[in-house]
PDB file of C-alpha atoms in Angstrom:
ATOM      1  CA  MET A   1       7.924 -16.292  52.151  1.00 88.00           C
ATOM      2  CA  MET A   2       9.100 -17.401  55.609  1.00 89.00           C
ATOM      3  CA  ASN A   3      11.282 -20.126  54.101  1.00 90.00           C
ATOM      4  CA  SER A   4      12.742 -17.633  51.629  1.00 90.00           C
ATOM      5  CA  TYR A   5      13.518 -15.070  54.358  1.00 90.00           C
ATOM      6  CA  LEU A   6      15.179 -17.609  56.652  1.00 91.00           C
ATOM      7  CA  ILE A   7      17.292 -19.092  53.863  1.00 90.00           C
ATOM      8  CA  GLN A   8      18.412 -15.615  52.757  1.00 90.00           C
ATOM      9  CA  PHE A   9      19.366 -14.838  56.361  1.00 90.00           C
ATOM     10  CA  ALA A  10      21.542 -17.950  56.513  1.00 89.00           C
ATOM     11  CA  GLN A  11      23.175 -17.127  53.161  1.00 87.00           C
ATOM     12  CA  ASN A  12      24.190 -13.750  54.627  1.00 88.00           C
ATOM     13  CA  GLN A  13      25.554 -15.182  57.915  1.00 89.00           C
ATOM     14  CA  VAL A  14      22.481 -14.236  59.956  1.00 91.00           C
ATOM     15  CA  TYR A  15      21.434 -17.262  62.008  1.00 93.00           C
ATOM     16  CA  PRO A  16      18.183 -16.732  63.952  1.00 94.00           C
ATOM     17  CA  VAL A  17      17.758 -18.611  67.225  1.00 94.00           C
ATOM     18  CA  GLY A  18      13.966 -18.336  67.112  1.00 95.00           C
ATOM     19  CA  ILE A  19      10.975 -16.610  65.562  1.00 95.00           C
ATOM     20  CA  SER A  20       9.087 -13.676  67.046  1.00 95.00           C
ATOM     21  CA  SER A  21       5.534 -12.566  66.359  1.00 95.00           C
ATOM     22  CA  SER A  22       2.470 -11.148  68.033  1.00 95.00           C
ATOM     23  CA  ALA A  23       1.128 -13.610  70.609  1.00 95.00           C
ATOM     24  CA  TYR A  24      -2.160 -14.126  68.769  1.00 96.00           C
ATOM     25  CA  TRP A  25      -0.304 -15.852  65.918  1.00 96.00           C
ATOM     26  CA  ASN A  26      -0.095 -18.918  68.139  1.00 95.00           C
ATOM     27  CA  GLN A  27      -3.910 -19.096  68.135  1.00 95.00           C
ATOM     28  CA  ASP A  28      -4.119 -18.950  64.338  1.00 95.00           C
ATOM     29  CA  ARG A  29      -3.705 -22.161  62.329  1.00 95.00           C
ATOM     30  CA  VAL A  30      -2.225 -20.471  59.252  1.00 95.00           C
ATOM     31  CA  TYR A  31       0.253 -18.204  61.074  1.00 95.00           C
ATOM     32  CA  ARG A  32       1.249 -20.904  63.546  1.00 95.00           C
ATOM     33  CA  THR A  33       1.785 -23.636  60.959  1.00 93.00           C
ATOM     34  CA  ASN A  34       3.603 -21.519  58.377  1.00 92.00           C
ATOM     35  CA  SER A  35       5.686 -19.412  60.750  1.00 94.00           C
ATOM     36  CA  LEU A  36       5.994 -20.224  64.448  1.00 95.00           C
ATOM     37  CA  ALA A  37       6.037 -24.005  64.003  1.00 94.00           C
ATOM     38  CA  LYS A  38       9.288 -23.741  62.041  1.00 95.00           C
ATOM     39  CA  ALA A  39      11.180 -23.004  65.286  1.00 96.00           C
ATOM     40  CA  ASN A  40      11.424 -24.723  68.673  1.00 95.00           C
ATOM     41  CA  GLN A  41      11.931 -21.358  70.397  1.00 96.00           C
ATOM     42  CA  VAL A  42       9.723 -18.293  69.990  1.00 96.00           C
ATOM     43  CA  LEU A  43       9.335 -14.764  71.288  1.00 96.00           C
ATOM     44  CA  LEU A  44       5.676 -13.767  71.672  1.00 96.00           C
ATOM     45  CA  LEU A  45       5.131 -10.023  71.549  1.00 95.00           C
ATOM     46  CA  PRO A  46       2.088  -8.102  72.836  1.00 93.00           C
ATOM     47  CA  ASN A  47      -0.866  -8.114  70.479  1.00 94.00           C
ATOM     48  CA  PRO A  48      -1.516  -4.939  68.475  1.00 93.00           C
ATOM     49  CA  ALA A  49      -4.653  -2.915  69.081  1.00 92.00           C
ATOM     50  CA  THR A  50      -6.243  -4.547  66.034  1.00 92.00           C
ATOM     51  CA  THR A  51      -5.631  -8.209  65.243  1.00 93.00           C
ATOM     52  CA  THR A  52      -6.308  -9.831  61.883  1.00 93.00           C
ATOM     53  CA  TYR A  53      -6.638 -13.610  61.923  1.00 95.00           C
ATOM     54  CA  ALA A  54      -6.236 -15.807  58.870  1.00 94.00           C
ATOM     55  CA  HIS A  55      -7.864 -18.860  60.507  1.00 94.00           C
ATOM     56  CA  GLN A  56      -8.364 -18.577  64.261  1.00 94.00           C
ATOM     57  CA  ASP A  57      -8.588 -21.964  66.006  1.00 94.00           C
ATOM     58  CA  ASN A  58      -7.237 -21.179  69.525  1.00 91.00           C
ATOM     59  CA  GLN A  59      -5.098 -24.348  69.408  1.00 90.00           C
ATOM     60  CA  ALA A  60      -1.737 -23.046  70.628  1.00 91.00           C
ATOM     61  CA  THR A  61       1.478 -25.007  70.108  1.00 91.00           C
ATOM     62  CA  ILE A  62       3.849 -25.789  72.989  1.00 91.00           C
ATOM     63  CA  PHE A  63       7.448 -24.845  72.237  1.00 94.00           C
ATOM     64  CA  LYS A  64      10.690 -26.017  73.777  1.00 93.00           C
ATOM     65  CA  GLN A  65      11.096 -22.471  75.083  1.00 93.00           C
ATOM     66  CA  ALA A  66       8.845 -19.443  74.703  1.00 94.00           C
ATOM     67  CA  PHE A  67       9.550 -15.919  75.920  1.00 94.00           C
ATOM     68  CA  TYR A  68       6.951 -13.223  76.356  1.00 94.00           C
ATOM     69  CA  GLY A  69       8.211  -9.855  75.157  1.00 94.00           C
ATOM     70  CA  ILE A  70       7.558  -6.665  77.101  1.00 91.00           C
ATOM     71  CA  SER A  71       8.918  -3.214  76.341  1.00 90.00           C
ATOM     72  CA  ALA A  72      11.977  -2.486  78.465  1.00 89.00           C
ATOM     73  CA  THR A  73      10.737   1.077  78.956  1.00 87.00           C
ATOM     74  CA  SER A  74       8.035  -0.165  81.336  1.00 82.00           C
ATOM     75  CA  PHE A  75      10.726  -1.647  83.641  1.00 78.00           C
ATOM     76  CA  GLU A  76      13.179   1.251  83.678  1.00 72.00           C
ATOM     77  CA  SER A  77      11.361   2.825  86.634  1.00 65.00           C
ATOM     78  CA  VAL A  78      11.855  -0.262  88.849  1.00 61.00           C
ATOM     79  CA  LYS A  79      13.981   0.651  91.850  1.00 58.00           C
ATOM     80  CA  GLN A  80      17.344  -0.935  92.488  1.00 51.00           C
ATOM     81  CA  GLY A  81      16.090  -2.661  95.626  1.00 47.00           C
ATOM     82  CA  ALA A  82      13.231  -4.453  93.906  1.00 53.00           C
ATOM     83  CA  ASN A  83      13.328  -8.228  93.584  1.00 51.00           C
ATOM     84  CA  LEU A  84      13.421  -8.004  89.803  1.00 52.00           C
ATOM     85  CA  SER A  85      16.874  -6.431  89.898  1.00 44.00           C
ATOM     86  CA  ARG A  86      18.355  -9.360  91.814  1.00 44.00           C
ATOM     87  CA  SER A  87      17.225 -12.366  89.838  1.00 45.00           C
ATOM     88  CA  GLY A  88      15.423 -13.077  86.585  1.00 43.00           C
ATOM     89  CA  LEU A  89      13.734 -16.021  88.336  1.00 46.00           C
ATOM     90  CA  ASP A  90      11.351 -13.571  90.010  1.00 69.00           C
ATOM     91  CA  PHE A  91       9.544 -13.169  86.705  1.00 78.00           C
ATOM     92  CA  ALA A  92       6.435 -15.353  86.627  1.00 82.00           C
ATOM     93  CA  ILE A  93       7.192 -16.538  83.071  1.00 86.00           C
ATOM     94  CA  PRO A  94      10.257 -16.398  80.797  1.00 90.00           C
ATOM     95  CA  THR A  95      10.313 -12.721  79.858  1.00 91.00           C
ATOM     96  CA  ALA A  96      12.265 -10.732  77.287  1.00 92.00           C
ATOM     97  CA  LEU A  97      12.642  -6.987  77.680  1.00 92.00           C
ATOM     98  CA  THR A  98      12.511  -5.534  74.187  1.00 92.00           C
ATOM     99  CA  MET A  99      14.184  -2.391  72.866  1.00 91.00           C
ATOM    100  CA  THR A 100      14.178  -0.634  69.522  1.00 90.00           C
ATOM    101  CA  MET A 101      17.025  -1.901  67.358  1.00 89.00           C
ATOM    102  CA  PRO A 102      19.723   0.818  67.219  1.00 92.00           C
ATOM    103  CA  ASN A 103      20.452   2.082  63.731  1.00 92.00           C
ATOM    104  CA  ARG A 104      23.509   4.257  64.465  1.00 93.00           C
ATOM    105  CA  GLN A 105      26.397   4.447  66.919  1.00 95.00           C
ATOM    106  CA  ALA A 106      24.695   6.977  69.232  1.00 94.00           C
ATOM    107  CA  SER A 107      21.610   4.754  69.495  1.00 94.00           C
ATOM    108  CA  LEU A 108      23.780   1.739  70.289  1.00 95.00           C
ATOM    109  CA  GLU A 109      25.557   3.598  73.090  1.00 95.00           C
ATOM    110  CA  ASP A 110      22.209   4.744  74.508  1.00 94.00           C
ATOM    111  CA  VAL A 111      20.853   1.174  74.535  1.00 93.00           C
ATOM    112  CA  THR A 112      24.023  -0.035  76.258  1.00 93.00           C
ATOM    113  CA  ARG A 113      23.669   2.597  79.001  1.00 92.00           C
ATOM    114  CA  ARG A 114      20.022   1.697  79.525  1.00 90.00           C
ATOM    115  CA  ILE A 115      20.879  -1.998  79.906  1.00 89.00           C
ATOM    116  CA  HIS A 116      23.589  -1.269  82.493  1.00 88.00           C
ATOM    117  CA  ARG A 117      21.255   1.006  84.478  1.00 86.00           C
ATOM    118  CA  MET A 118      18.645  -1.749  84.747  1.00 83.00           C
ATOM    119  CA  ASN A 119      21.190  -3.934  86.553  1.00 79.00           C
ATOM    120  CA  TYR A 120      19.336  -7.222  86.105  1.00 83.00           C
ATOM    121  CA  GLN A 121      20.808 -10.687  86.219  1.00 84.00           C
ATOM    122  CA  TRP A 122      20.581 -11.233  82.504  1.00 88.00           C
ATOM    123  CA  TYR A 123      19.940 -14.538  80.788  1.00 89.00           C
ATOM    124  CA  ASP A 124      23.115 -16.121  79.349  1.00 92.00           C
ATOM    125  CA  PRO A 125      22.278 -17.809  76.021  1.00 91.00           C
ATOM    126  CA  THR A 126      25.621 -19.629  75.818  1.00 91.00           C
ATOM    127  CA  GLN A 127      25.020 -21.370  79.146  1.00 91.00           C
ATOM    128  CA  GLN A 128      21.258 -21.376  79.749  1.00 92.00           C
ATOM    129  CA  MET A 129      19.603 -21.521  76.335  1.00 91.00           C
ATOM    130  CA  PRO A 130      18.622 -25.033  75.209  1.00 92.00           C
ATOM    131  CA  GLN A 131      19.610 -26.096  71.724  1.00 94.00           C
ATOM    132  CA  THR A 132      17.545 -24.174  69.189  1.00 95.00           C
ATOM    133  CA  LEU A 133      16.382 -25.379  65.809  1.00 96.00           C
ATOM    134  CA  ILE A 134      14.680 -23.679  62.876  1.00 96.00           C
ATOM    135  CA  LYS A 135      13.607 -25.633  59.809  1.00 94.00           C
ATOM    136  CA  ALA A 136      13.101 -23.663  56.602  1.00 90.00           C
ATOM    137  CA  GLY A 137      12.579 -25.847  53.552  1.00 86.00           C
ATOM    138  CA  THR A 138      15.682 -28.002  53.199  1.00 84.00           C
ATOM    139  CA  ALA A 139      17.746 -25.754  55.505  1.00 89.00           C
ATOM    140  CA  THR A 140      18.081 -26.111  59.280  1.00 93.00           C
ATOM    141  CA  ILE A 141      19.555 -23.411  61.511  1.00 95.00           C
ATOM    142  CA  GLY A 142      20.610 -24.172  65.088  1.00 95.00           C
ATOM    143  CA  TYR A 143      22.406 -22.680  68.071  1.00 95.00           C
ATOM    144  CA  HIS A 144      23.926 -24.353  71.126  1.00 95.00           C
ATOM    145  CA  GLN A 145      26.416 -23.095  73.707  1.00 93.00           C
ATOM    146  CA  GLY A 146      27.723 -20.259  71.554  1.00 91.00           C
ATOM    147  CA  THR A 147      28.002 -22.251  68.316  1.00 94.00           C
ATOM    148  CA  TYR A 148      25.768 -21.773  65.286  1.00 95.00           C
ATOM    149  CA  PHE A 149      24.854 -24.751  63.117  1.00 95.00           C
ATOM    150  CA  LEU A 150      23.760 -24.764  59.488  1.00 93.00           C
ATOM    151  CA  ASN A 151      22.330 -28.058  58.235  1.00 92.00           C
ATOM    152  CA  GLY A 152      23.881 -29.805  61.230  1.00 92.00           C
ATOM    153  CA  ALA A 153      27.423 -28.500  60.662  1.00 93.00           C
ATOM    154  CA  ALA A 154      29.043 -25.928  62.947  1.00 94.00           C
ATOM    155  CA  THR A 155      29.539 -22.619  61.138  1.00 91.00           C
ATOM    156  CA  GLN A 156      31.622 -19.585  61.951  1.00 85.00           C
ATOM    157  CA  VAL A 157      30.365 -16.016  61.669  1.00 84.00           C
ATOM    158  CA  THR A 158      33.077 -13.850  60.094  1.00 81.00           C
ATOM    159  CA  ASN A 159      33.489 -10.086  59.967  1.00 77.00           C
ATOM    160  CA  GLU A 160      33.678 -10.126  56.180  1.00 75.00           C
ATOM    161  CA  ALA A 161      30.535  -9.288  54.256  1.00 69.00           C
ATOM    162  CA  PRO A 162      29.380 -12.259  52.172  1.00 65.00           C
ATOM    163  CA  LYS A 163      29.872 -11.944  48.435  1.00 66.00           C
ATOM    164  CA  THR A 164      26.692 -11.076  46.584  1.00 55.00           C
ATOM    165  CA  GLN A 165      25.962 -13.529  43.803  1.00 47.00           C
ATOM    166  CA  THR A 166      24.458 -12.230  40.578  1.00 47.00           C
ATOM    167  CA  LEU A 167      22.046 -14.834  39.318  1.00 42.00           C
ATOM    168  CA  ALA A 168      21.135 -15.241  35.673  1.00 50.00           C
ATOM    169  CA  PRO A 169      17.556 -14.300  34.860  1.00 51.00           C
ATOM    170  CA  VAL A 170      15.232 -17.246  35.145  1.00 46.00           C
ATOM    171  CA  LYS A 171      13.441 -18.125  31.937  1.00 54.00           C
ATOM    172  CA  PRO A 172       9.775 -18.952  32.493  1.00 55.00           C
ATOM    173  CA  ALA A 173       8.925 -22.581  31.914  1.00 54.00           C
ATOM    174  CA  GLN A 174       6.960 -23.109  28.709  1.00 57.00           C
ATOM    175  CA  SER A 175       3.899 -25.321  28.963  1.00 59.00           C
ATOM    176  CA  TRP A 176       2.530 -27.378  26.081  1.00 58.00           C
ATOM    177  CA  MET A 177      -0.177 -24.741  25.613  1.00 61.00           C
ATOM    178  CA  ASN A 178       2.389 -21.957  25.258  1.00 65.00           C
ATOM    179  CA  ARG A 179       4.336 -24.016  22.726  1.00 69.00           C
ATOM    180  CA  PHE A 180       1.114 -24.789  20.806  1.00 66.00           C
ATOM    181  CA  PHE A 181       0.102 -21.142  20.476  1.00 67.00           C
ATOM    182  CA  LYS A 182       3.660 -20.161  19.599  1.00 72.00           C
ATOM    183  CA  THR A 183       3.771 -22.785  16.798  1.00 77.00           C
ATOM    184  CA  GLN A 184       0.294 -21.814  15.659  1.00 78.00           C
ATOM    185  CA  GLY A 185       1.379 -18.190  15.412  1.00 80.00           C
ATOM    186  CA  VAL A 186       4.348 -19.119  13.187  1.00 81.00           C
ATOM    187  CA  VAL A 187       2.141 -21.278  10.934  1.00 82.00           C
ATOM    188  CA  LEU A 188      -0.431 -18.482  10.536  1.00 83.00           C
ATOM    189  CA  LEU A 189       2.318 -15.964   9.773  1.00 86.00           C
ATOM    190  CA  VAL A 190       3.711 -18.190   6.988  1.00 86.00           C
ATOM    191  CA  PHE A 191       0.198 -18.886   5.661  1.00 86.00           C
ATOM    192  CA  PHE A 192      -0.792 -15.227   5.449  1.00 86.00           C
ATOM    193  CA  SER A 193       2.573 -14.311   3.925  1.00 88.00           C
ATOM    194  CA  LEU A 194       2.117 -16.909   1.164  1.00 89.00           C
ATOM    195  CA  THR A 195      -1.510 -15.845   0.636  1.00 88.00           C
ATOM    196  CA  LEU A 196      -0.562 -12.192   0.295  1.00 88.00           C
ATOM    197  CA  GLY A 197       2.237 -13.163  -2.081  1.00 87.00           C
ATOM    198  CA  ILE A 198      -0.158 -15.157  -4.282  1.00 89.00           C
ATOM    199  CA  PHE A 199      -2.721 -12.337  -4.254  1.00 85.00           C
ATOM    200  CA  GLY A 200      -0.006  -9.889  -5.254  1.00 87.00           C
ATOM    201  CA  LEU A 201       1.053 -12.162  -8.118  1.00 87.00           C
ATOM    202  CA  PHE A 202      -2.560 -12.483  -9.318  1.00 86.00           C
ATOM    203  CA  ILE A 203      -2.957  -8.697  -9.231  1.00 88.00           C
ATOM    204  CA  VAL A 204       0.172  -8.201 -11.371  1.00 83.00           C
ATOM    205  CA  ILE A 205      -0.911 -10.870 -13.907  1.00 86.00           C
ATOM    206  CA  GLY A 206      -4.487  -9.575 -13.978  1.00 82.00           C
ATOM    207  CA  ARG A 207      -3.295  -6.029 -14.621  1.00 80.00           C
ATOM    208  CA  ARG A 208      -1.189  -7.165 -17.563  1.00 80.00           C
ATOM    209  CA  VAL A 209      -4.091  -9.157 -19.033  1.00 77.00           C
ATOM    210  CA  TYR A 210      -6.410  -6.186 -18.591  1.00 72.00           C
ATOM    211  CA  LEU A 211      -3.971  -3.777 -20.301  1.00 75.00           C
ATOM    212  CA  ASN A 212      -3.377  -6.212 -23.168  1.00 76.00           C
ATOM    213  CA  MET A 213      -7.115  -6.178 -23.940  1.00 75.00           C
ATOM    214  CA  PHE A 214      -6.864  -2.488 -24.961  1.00 72.00           C
ATOM    215  CA  LYS A 215      -3.660  -2.702 -26.978  1.00 69.00           C
ATOM    216  CA  PRO A 216      -4.002  -2.580 -30.764  1.00 67.00           C
ATOM    217  CA  LYS A 217      -3.444  -5.849 -32.543  1.00 61.00           C
TER     218      LYS A 217
END
């Protein structure tokens, strides 16, 4: 599923620079191997109140760069004179302040105002972010200094919506067992049709013989 999602993103000109998940995924062998390990940069979000492990092993992977996500709301009360407002280096670990994705113009304008009010020295991905890489099946997605890469080649994000391709329905592959039962069904149909035909012929002939027995000679 992860490979399918990432490839569909790339086909629609959405090029992720990393993968985000709850932090406990990095302590789970299944989630880590099949999700986080596909990227060299991750965003670890706070764990939910209830965590569900697939296979907990507590063997975390080290990434080229890992951010810890914290809700931006908890930092909006920080005063202008605090050290956090002067330099992002005052954070003990690489930290991302998260906000709800705006879904309309008014929400976008509100998020923009909130960011300006916080007045932090924000991280500049084009200058400070190391080269990112995500591997999804046979596809690789990268980002470096403002340029996105798809399978190693620089790609340009356009304003035009990508054309949706209508794919022909996929016919299920037929196994030898399916072909056997299909052939067997045809043979039985022909056999029963011939049998019924012969029985019908015998009934007609038998009726004539029976009626002839009572006819005057």
